[in-house]
Short mmCIF file of C-alpha atoms in Angstrom, two decimals:
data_model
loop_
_atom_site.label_atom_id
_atom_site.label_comp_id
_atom_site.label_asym_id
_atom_site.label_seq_id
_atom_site.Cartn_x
_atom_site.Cartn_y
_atom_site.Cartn_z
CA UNK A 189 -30.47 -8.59 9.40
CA UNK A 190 -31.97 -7.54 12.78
CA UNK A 191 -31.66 -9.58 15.65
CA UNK A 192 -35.28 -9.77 17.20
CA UNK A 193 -35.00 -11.91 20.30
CA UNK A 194 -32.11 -14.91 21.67
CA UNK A 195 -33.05 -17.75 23.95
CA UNK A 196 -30.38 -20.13 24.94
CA UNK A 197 -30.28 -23.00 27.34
CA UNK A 198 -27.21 -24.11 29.28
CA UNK A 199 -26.87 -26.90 26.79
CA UNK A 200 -26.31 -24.40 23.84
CA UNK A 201 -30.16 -25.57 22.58
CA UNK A 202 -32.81 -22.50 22.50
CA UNK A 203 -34.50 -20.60 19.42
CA UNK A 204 -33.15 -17.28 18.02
CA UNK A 205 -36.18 -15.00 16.00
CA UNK A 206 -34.48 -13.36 12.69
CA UNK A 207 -35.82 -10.63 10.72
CA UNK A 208 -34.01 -10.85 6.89
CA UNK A 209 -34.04 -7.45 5.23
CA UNK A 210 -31.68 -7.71 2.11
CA UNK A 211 -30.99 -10.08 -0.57
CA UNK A 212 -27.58 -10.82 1.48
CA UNK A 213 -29.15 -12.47 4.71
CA UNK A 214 -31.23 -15.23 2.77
CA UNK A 215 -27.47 -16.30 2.36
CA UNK A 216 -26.36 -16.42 6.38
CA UNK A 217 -30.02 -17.90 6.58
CA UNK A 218 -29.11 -20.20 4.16
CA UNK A 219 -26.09 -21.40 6.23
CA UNK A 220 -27.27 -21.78 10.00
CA UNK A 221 -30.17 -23.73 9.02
CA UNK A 222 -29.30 -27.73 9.09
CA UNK A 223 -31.30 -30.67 8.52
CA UNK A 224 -33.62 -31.35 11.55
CA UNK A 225 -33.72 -27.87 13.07
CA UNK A 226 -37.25 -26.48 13.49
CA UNK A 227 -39.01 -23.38 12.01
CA UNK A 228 -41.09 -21.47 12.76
CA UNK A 229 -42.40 -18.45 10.06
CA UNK A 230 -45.43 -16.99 8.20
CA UNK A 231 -46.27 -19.07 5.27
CA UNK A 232 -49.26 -19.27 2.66
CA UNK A 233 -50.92 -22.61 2.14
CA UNK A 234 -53.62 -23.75 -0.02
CA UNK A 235 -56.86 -25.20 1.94
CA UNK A 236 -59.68 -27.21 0.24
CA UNK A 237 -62.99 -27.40 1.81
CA UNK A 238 -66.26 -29.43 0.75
CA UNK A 239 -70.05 -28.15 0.96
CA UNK A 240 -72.70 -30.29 2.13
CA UNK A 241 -73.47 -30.59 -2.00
CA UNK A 242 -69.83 -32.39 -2.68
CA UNK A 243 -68.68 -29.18 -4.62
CA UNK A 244 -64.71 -28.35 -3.78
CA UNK A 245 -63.68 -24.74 -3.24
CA UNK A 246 -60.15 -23.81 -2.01
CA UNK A 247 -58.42 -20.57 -0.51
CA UNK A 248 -55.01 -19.47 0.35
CA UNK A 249 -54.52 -18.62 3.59
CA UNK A 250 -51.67 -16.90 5.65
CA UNK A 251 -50.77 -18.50 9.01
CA UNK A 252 -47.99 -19.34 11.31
CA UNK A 253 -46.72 -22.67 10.82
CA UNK A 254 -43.40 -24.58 12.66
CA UNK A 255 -41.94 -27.04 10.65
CA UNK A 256 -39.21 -29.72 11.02
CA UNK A 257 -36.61 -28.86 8.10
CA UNK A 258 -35.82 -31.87 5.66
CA UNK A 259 -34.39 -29.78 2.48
CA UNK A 260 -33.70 -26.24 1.38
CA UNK A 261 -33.12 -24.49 -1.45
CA UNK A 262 -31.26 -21.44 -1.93
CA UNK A 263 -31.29 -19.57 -5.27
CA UNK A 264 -28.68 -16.53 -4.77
CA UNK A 265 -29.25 -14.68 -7.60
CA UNK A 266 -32.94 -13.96 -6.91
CA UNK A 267 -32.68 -14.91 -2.92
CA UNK A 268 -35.49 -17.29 -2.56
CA UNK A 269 -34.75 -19.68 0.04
CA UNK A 270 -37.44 -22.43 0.41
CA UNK A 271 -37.69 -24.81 2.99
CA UNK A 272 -39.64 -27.89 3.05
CA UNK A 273 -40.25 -30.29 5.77
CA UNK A 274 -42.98 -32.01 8.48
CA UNK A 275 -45.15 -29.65 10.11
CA UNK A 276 -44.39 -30.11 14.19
CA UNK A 277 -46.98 -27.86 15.89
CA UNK A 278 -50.68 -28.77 14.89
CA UNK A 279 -52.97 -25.97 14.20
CA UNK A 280 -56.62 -25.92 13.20
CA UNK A 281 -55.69 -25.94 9.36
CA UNK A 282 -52.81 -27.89 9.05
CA UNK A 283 -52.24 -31.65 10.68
CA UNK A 284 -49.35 -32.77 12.24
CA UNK A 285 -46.80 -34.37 10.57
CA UNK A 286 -47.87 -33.04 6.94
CA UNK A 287 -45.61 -31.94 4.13
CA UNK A 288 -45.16 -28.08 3.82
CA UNK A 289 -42.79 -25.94 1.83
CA UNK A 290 -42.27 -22.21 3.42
CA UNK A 291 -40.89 -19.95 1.34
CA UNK A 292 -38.45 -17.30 3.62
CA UNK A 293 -39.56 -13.38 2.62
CA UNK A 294 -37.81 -10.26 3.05
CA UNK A 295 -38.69 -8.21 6.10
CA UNK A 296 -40.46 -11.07 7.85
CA UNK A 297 -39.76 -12.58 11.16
CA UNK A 298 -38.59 -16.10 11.23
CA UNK A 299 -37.87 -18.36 14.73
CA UNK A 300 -35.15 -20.98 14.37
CA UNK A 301 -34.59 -23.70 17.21
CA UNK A 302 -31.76 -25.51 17.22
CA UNK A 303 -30.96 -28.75 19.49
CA UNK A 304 -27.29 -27.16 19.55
CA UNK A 305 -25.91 -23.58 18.65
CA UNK A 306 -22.59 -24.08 18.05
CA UNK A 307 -19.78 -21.34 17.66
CA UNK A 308 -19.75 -20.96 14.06
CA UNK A 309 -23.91 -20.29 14.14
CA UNK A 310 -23.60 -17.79 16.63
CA UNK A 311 -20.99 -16.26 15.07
CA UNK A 312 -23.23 -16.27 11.74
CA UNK A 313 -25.91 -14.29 13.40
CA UNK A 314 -23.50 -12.10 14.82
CA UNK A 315 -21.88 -11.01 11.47
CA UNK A 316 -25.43 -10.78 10.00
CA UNK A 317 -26.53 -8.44 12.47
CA UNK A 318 -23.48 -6.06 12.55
CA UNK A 319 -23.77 -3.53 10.71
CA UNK A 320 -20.56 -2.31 9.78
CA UNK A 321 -19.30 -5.21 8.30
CA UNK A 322 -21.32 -4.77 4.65
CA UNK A 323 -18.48 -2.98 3.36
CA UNK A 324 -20.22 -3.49 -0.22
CA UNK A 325 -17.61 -3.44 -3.47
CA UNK A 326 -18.80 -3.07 -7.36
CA UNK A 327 -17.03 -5.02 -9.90
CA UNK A 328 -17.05 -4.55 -13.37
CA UNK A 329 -15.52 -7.06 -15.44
CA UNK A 330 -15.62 -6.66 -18.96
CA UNK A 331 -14.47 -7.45 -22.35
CA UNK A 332 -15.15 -6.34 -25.61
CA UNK A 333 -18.91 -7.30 -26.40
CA UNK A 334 -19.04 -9.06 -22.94
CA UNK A 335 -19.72 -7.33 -19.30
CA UNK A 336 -20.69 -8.51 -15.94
CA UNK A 337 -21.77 -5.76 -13.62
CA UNK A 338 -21.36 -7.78 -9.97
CA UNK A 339 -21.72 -7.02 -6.45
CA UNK A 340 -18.71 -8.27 -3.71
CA UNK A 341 -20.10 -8.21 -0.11
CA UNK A 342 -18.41 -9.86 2.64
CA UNK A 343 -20.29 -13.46 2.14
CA UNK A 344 -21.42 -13.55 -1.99
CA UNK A 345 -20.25 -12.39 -4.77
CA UNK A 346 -23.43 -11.67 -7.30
CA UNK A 347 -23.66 -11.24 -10.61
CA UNK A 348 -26.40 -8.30 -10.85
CA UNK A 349 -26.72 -7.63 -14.60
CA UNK A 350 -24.86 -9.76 -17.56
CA UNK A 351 -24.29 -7.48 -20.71
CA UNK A 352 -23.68 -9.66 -23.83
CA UNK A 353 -23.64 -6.93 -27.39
CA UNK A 354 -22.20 -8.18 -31.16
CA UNK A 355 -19.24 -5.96 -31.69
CA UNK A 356 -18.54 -5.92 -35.97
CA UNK A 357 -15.05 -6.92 -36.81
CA UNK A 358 -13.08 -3.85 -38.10
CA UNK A 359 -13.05 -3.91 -42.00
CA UNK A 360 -10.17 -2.67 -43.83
CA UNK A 361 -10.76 1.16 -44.60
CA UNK A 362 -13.44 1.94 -41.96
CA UNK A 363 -14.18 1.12 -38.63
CA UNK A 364 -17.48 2.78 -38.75
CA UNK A 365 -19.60 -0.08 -37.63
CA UNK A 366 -17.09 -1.26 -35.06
CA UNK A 367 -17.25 1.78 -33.37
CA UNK A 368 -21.15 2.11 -33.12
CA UNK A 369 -21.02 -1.63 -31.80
CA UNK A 370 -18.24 -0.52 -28.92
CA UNK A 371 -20.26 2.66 -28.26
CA UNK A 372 -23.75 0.73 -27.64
CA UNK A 373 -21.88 -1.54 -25.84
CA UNK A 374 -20.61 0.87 -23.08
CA UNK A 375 -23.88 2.59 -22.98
CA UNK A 376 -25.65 -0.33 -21.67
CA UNK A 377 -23.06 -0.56 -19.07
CA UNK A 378 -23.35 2.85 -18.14
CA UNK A 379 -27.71 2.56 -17.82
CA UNK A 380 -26.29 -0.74 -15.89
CA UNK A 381 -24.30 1.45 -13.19
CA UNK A 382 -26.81 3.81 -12.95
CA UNK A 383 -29.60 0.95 -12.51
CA UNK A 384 -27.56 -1.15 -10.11
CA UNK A 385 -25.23 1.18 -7.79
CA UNK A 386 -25.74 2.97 -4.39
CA UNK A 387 -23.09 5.22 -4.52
CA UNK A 388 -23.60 5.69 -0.48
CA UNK A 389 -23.24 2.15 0.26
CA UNK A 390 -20.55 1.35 -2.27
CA UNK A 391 -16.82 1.33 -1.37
CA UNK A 392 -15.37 0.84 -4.57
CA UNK A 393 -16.08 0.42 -7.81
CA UNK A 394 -13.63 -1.70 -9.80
CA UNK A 395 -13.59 -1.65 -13.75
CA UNK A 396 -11.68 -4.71 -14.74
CA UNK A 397 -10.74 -5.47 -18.63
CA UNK A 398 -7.62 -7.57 -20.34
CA UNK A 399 -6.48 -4.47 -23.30
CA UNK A 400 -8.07 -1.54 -23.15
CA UNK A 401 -11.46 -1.54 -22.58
CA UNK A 402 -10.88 -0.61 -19.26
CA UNK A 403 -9.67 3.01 -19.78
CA UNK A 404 -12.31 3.35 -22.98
CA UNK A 405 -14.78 2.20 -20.41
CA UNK A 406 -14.12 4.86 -18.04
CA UNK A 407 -13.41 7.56 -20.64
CA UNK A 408 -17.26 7.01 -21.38
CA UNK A 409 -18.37 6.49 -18.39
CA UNK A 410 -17.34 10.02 -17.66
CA UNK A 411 -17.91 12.03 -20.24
CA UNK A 412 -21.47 10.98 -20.72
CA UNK A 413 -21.36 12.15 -16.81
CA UNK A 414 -20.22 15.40 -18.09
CA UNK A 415 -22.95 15.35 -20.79
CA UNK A 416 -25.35 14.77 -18.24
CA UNK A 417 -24.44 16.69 -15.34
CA UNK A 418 -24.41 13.56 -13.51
CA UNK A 419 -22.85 15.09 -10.28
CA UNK A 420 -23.67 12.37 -8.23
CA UNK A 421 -21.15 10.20 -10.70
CA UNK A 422 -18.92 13.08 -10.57
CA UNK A 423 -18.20 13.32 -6.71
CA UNK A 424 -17.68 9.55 -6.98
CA UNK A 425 -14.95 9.25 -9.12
CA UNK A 426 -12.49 8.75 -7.34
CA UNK A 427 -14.04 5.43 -5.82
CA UNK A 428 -12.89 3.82 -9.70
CA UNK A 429 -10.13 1.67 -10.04
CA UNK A 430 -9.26 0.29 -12.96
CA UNK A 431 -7.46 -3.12 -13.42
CA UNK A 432 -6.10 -5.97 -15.66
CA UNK A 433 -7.37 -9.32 -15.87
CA UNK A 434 -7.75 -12.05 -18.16
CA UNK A 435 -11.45 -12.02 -19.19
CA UNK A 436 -15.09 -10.56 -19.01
CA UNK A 437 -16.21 -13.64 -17.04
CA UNK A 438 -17.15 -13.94 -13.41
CA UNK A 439 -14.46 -16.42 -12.34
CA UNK A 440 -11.43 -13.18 -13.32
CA UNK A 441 -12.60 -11.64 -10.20
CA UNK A 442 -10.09 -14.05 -8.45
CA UNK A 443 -7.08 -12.42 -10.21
CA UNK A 444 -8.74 -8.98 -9.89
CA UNK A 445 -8.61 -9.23 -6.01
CA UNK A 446 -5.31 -10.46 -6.17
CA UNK A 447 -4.07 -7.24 -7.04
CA UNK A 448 -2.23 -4.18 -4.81
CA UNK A 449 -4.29 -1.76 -5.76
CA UNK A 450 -7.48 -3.20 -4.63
CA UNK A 451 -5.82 -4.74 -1.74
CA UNK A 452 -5.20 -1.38 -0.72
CA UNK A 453 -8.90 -0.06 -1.48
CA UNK A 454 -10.37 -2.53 0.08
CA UNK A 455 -8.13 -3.04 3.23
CA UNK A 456 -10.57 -3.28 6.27
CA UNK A 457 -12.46 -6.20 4.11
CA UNK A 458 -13.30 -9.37 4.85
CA UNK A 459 -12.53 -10.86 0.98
CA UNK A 460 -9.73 -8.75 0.57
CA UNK A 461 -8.32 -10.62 3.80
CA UNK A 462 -9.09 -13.59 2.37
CA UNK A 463 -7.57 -13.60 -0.39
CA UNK A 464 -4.32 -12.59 1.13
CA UNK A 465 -4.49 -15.36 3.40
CA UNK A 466 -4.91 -18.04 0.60
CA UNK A 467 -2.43 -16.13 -1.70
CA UNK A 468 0.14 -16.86 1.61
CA UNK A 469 -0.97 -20.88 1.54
CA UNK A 470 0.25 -20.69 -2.39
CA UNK A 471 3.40 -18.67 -1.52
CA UNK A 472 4.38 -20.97 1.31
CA UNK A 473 3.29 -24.45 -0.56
CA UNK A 474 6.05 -23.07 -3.09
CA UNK A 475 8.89 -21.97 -0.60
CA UNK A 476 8.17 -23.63 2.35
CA UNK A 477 5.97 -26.83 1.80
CA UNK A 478 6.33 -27.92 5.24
CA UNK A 479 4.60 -25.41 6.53
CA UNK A 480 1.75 -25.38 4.14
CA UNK A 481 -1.07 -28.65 4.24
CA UNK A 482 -4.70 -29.26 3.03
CA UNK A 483 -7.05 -31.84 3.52
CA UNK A 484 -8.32 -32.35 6.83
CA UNK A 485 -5.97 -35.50 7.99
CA UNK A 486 -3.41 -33.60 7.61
CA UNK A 487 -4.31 -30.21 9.10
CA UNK A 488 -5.78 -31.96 12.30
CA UNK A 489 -2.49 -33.96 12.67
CA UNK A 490 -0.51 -30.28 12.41
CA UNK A 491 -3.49 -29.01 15.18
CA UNK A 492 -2.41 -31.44 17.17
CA UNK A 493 0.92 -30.62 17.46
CA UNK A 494 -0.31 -26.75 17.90
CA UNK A 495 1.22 -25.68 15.07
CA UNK A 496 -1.64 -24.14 12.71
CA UNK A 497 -1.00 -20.58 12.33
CA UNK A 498 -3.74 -19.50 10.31
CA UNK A 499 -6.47 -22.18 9.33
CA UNK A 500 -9.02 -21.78 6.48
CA UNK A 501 -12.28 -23.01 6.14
CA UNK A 502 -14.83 -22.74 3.56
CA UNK A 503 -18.44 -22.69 4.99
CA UNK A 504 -20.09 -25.09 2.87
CA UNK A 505 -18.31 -27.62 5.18
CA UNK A 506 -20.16 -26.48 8.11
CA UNK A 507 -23.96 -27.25 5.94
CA UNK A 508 -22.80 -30.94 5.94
CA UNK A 509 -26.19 -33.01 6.51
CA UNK A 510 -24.15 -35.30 8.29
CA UNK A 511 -23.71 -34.04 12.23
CA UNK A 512 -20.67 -36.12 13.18
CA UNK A 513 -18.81 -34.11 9.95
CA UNK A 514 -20.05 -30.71 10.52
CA UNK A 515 -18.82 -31.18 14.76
CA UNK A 516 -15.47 -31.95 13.57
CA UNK A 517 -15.12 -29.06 11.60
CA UNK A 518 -16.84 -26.97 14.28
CA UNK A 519 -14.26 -28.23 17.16
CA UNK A 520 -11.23 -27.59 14.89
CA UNK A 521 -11.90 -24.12 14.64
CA UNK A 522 -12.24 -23.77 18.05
CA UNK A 523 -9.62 -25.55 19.17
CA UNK A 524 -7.42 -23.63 16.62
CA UNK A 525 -8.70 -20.56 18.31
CA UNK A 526 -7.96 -21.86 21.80
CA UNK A 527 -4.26 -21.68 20.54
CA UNK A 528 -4.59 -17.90 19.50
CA UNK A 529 -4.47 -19.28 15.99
CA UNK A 530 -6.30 -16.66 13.20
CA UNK A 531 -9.25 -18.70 11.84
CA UNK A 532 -10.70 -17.69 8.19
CA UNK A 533 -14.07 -19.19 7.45
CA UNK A 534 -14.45 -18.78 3.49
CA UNK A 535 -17.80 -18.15 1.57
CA UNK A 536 -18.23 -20.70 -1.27
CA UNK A 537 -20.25 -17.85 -2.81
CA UNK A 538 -16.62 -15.92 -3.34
CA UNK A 539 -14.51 -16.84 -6.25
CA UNK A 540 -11.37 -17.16 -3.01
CA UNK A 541 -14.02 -19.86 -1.53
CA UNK A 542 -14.63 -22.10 -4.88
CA UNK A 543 -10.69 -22.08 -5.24
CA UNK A 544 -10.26 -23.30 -1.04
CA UNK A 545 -13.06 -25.68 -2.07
CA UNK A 546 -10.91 -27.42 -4.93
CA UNK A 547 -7.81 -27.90 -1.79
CA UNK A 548 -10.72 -29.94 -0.04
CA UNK A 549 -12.18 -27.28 1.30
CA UNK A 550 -9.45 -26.96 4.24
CA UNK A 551 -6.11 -25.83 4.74
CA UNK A 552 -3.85 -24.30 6.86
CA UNK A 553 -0.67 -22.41 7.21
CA UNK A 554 2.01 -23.60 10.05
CA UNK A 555 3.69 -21.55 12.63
CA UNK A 556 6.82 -24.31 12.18
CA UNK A 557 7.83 -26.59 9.44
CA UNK A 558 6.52 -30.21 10.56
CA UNK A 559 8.18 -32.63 7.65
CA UNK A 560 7.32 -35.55 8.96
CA UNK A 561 3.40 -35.30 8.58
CA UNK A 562 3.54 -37.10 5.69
CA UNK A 563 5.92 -40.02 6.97
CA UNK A 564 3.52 -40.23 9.61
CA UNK A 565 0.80 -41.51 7.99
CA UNK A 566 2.98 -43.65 5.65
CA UNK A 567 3.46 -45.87 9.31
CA UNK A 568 0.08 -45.86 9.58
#
């Protein structure tokens, strides 16, 4: 995403102008935008005129249109974001006040103005505009007869290409057609690497299976590399790591970035940081559940008493419709910040993000035991 111009007021109200140019910023598009905010884009609408003889023709034309936003919707996989609301500036084709839908395109400018940009927006645009922070990672989780090839950046996690092939059962005295089936199987997963991955923007590639279709996996993967004189595969082997999990479904990649080894890969990484962080909350709920609270009565009685260590936050809380709930949020995290407390603000696109969803969708680790939370609110 490039930033294209900022105008603030003292008051924190102003307009920032956006220009999305990958699947990945539809999402941080997705999340600054809140009910009520205008727009202000390039759009196509349909106009129908009338001839003096009462015959009706109609043409699409492109034009600039601001609009006050009542919905959006945001399909990830594809990363259309549409926006529908009021129009707010009158123009010579369109009234004011009239229903429009804008749909958001790729390499486009777009103006937002917001009545108030708060911390967590700015810090949105920010992230979307830094460019070293799309450390991208490839996942692919497979078993046999099932794969999903997916994509982990910092924000989403995306399912690129689904491979679903009939393995036959192995019959007693040949194998032959089981075989064939596991052999067209990791071909299309192969043609899917070489469709879907930019070896120069990928950090790691992670081939994750329960058995062994892991190492059979990467046995092929290579020696059809071989076959091929597929250097470019070649130089990047050593980007593979192969791990256990459970299943060939999207929702193992929460065990898969659980483990060392791609805690190590992936060190510098916003999801792998994550996941550490939440993996703490379940240690210390265990050992220490004192020090360990969800649910946001309870982690803004431990704030405060200043004793949140580490808070985390999933960001679907800040796209609340409803102001008063998205400000509370908003001021938590900055006061935890105020008391040089580490604040993690979780994408719900992340398998780490559904899972801090199902704790309420907030939680946070305590720099001292406080036992009496509870009892507290028992008074109450």
């Amino acid at each position: 995403m490039k930033l294209i111009s900022k105008s603030l007021e003292k008051d924190a109200s102003g307009s920032i102008t956006l220009l999305p140019e990958e699947l990945e910023d539809m999402w941080h598009v997705y999340n600054l935008i809140s009910k009520d905010d205008l727009i202000k884009a390039t759009t196509i609408r349909r106009l129908q005129s009338e001839s003096s003889t009462g015959s009706t023709s109609s043409q699409r034309v492109r034009l600039n249109l601001t609009v006050t936003i009542e919905s959006v919707d945001f399909d990830p996989n594809v990363g259309l974001l549409r926006i529908n609301g009021k129009v707010a500036q009158e123009n010579q084709y369109v009234k004011m006040g009239s229903y429009h839908t804008i749909d958001l395109e790729l390499n486009r400018n777009f103006t937002l103005f917001k009545p108030e940009w708060d911390t967590i927006a700015l810090e949105r645009v920010q992230d979307a505009c830094d460019i070293t922070k799309q450390a991208d990672v490839a996942a692919i989780v497979c078993q046999e007869g099932l794969a999903n090839i997916c994509f982990l950046t910092q924000h989403m996690t995306i399912v690129r290409q689904r491979i679903e092939s009939p393995i036959p059962r192995k019959r007693k005295g040949s194998v032959t057609n089981h075989d064939k089936g596991l052999t067209r199987f990791y071909e299309q997963i192969y043609q899917g690497i070489l469709r879907h991955l930019h070896f120069d923007i990928v950090k790691a590639i992670i081939i994750a299976s329960p058995g062994f279709v892991k190492d059979q996996l990467y046995t092929y993967i290579f020696d059809q590399a071989v076959k091929t004189d597929n250097k470019l595969l070649m130089e990047n082997r050593s980007k593979f790591v192969l791990i256990h999990c459970s299943s060939g479904h999207k929702h193992a990649l929460t065990e898969v970035m659980q483990d060392p080894a791609v805690q190590a890969k992936l060190a510098d990484t916003k999801a792998a940081r994550e996941v550490q962080a939440l993996d703490k909350f379940y240690e210390m709920m265990n050992n220490d559940p004192d020090r360990a609270f969800y649910g946001f009565d309870h982690v803004i009685k431990a704030n405060d008493r200043g004793a949140i260590g580490t808070l985390m936050v999933t960001d679907e809380l800040f796209r609340s419709a409803d102001i008063a709930t998205r400000k509370k949020y908003v001021s938590l995290v900055e006061q935890v910040r105020a008391q040089n407390g580490t604040v993690f603000v979780f994408s719900s696109m992340h398998p780490s993000g559904e899972q801090l969803n199902q704790l309420t969708g907030v939680a946070a680790i305590l720099t001292f035991p406080l036992p009496d939370i509870e009892d507290i609110e028992l008074d109450e």
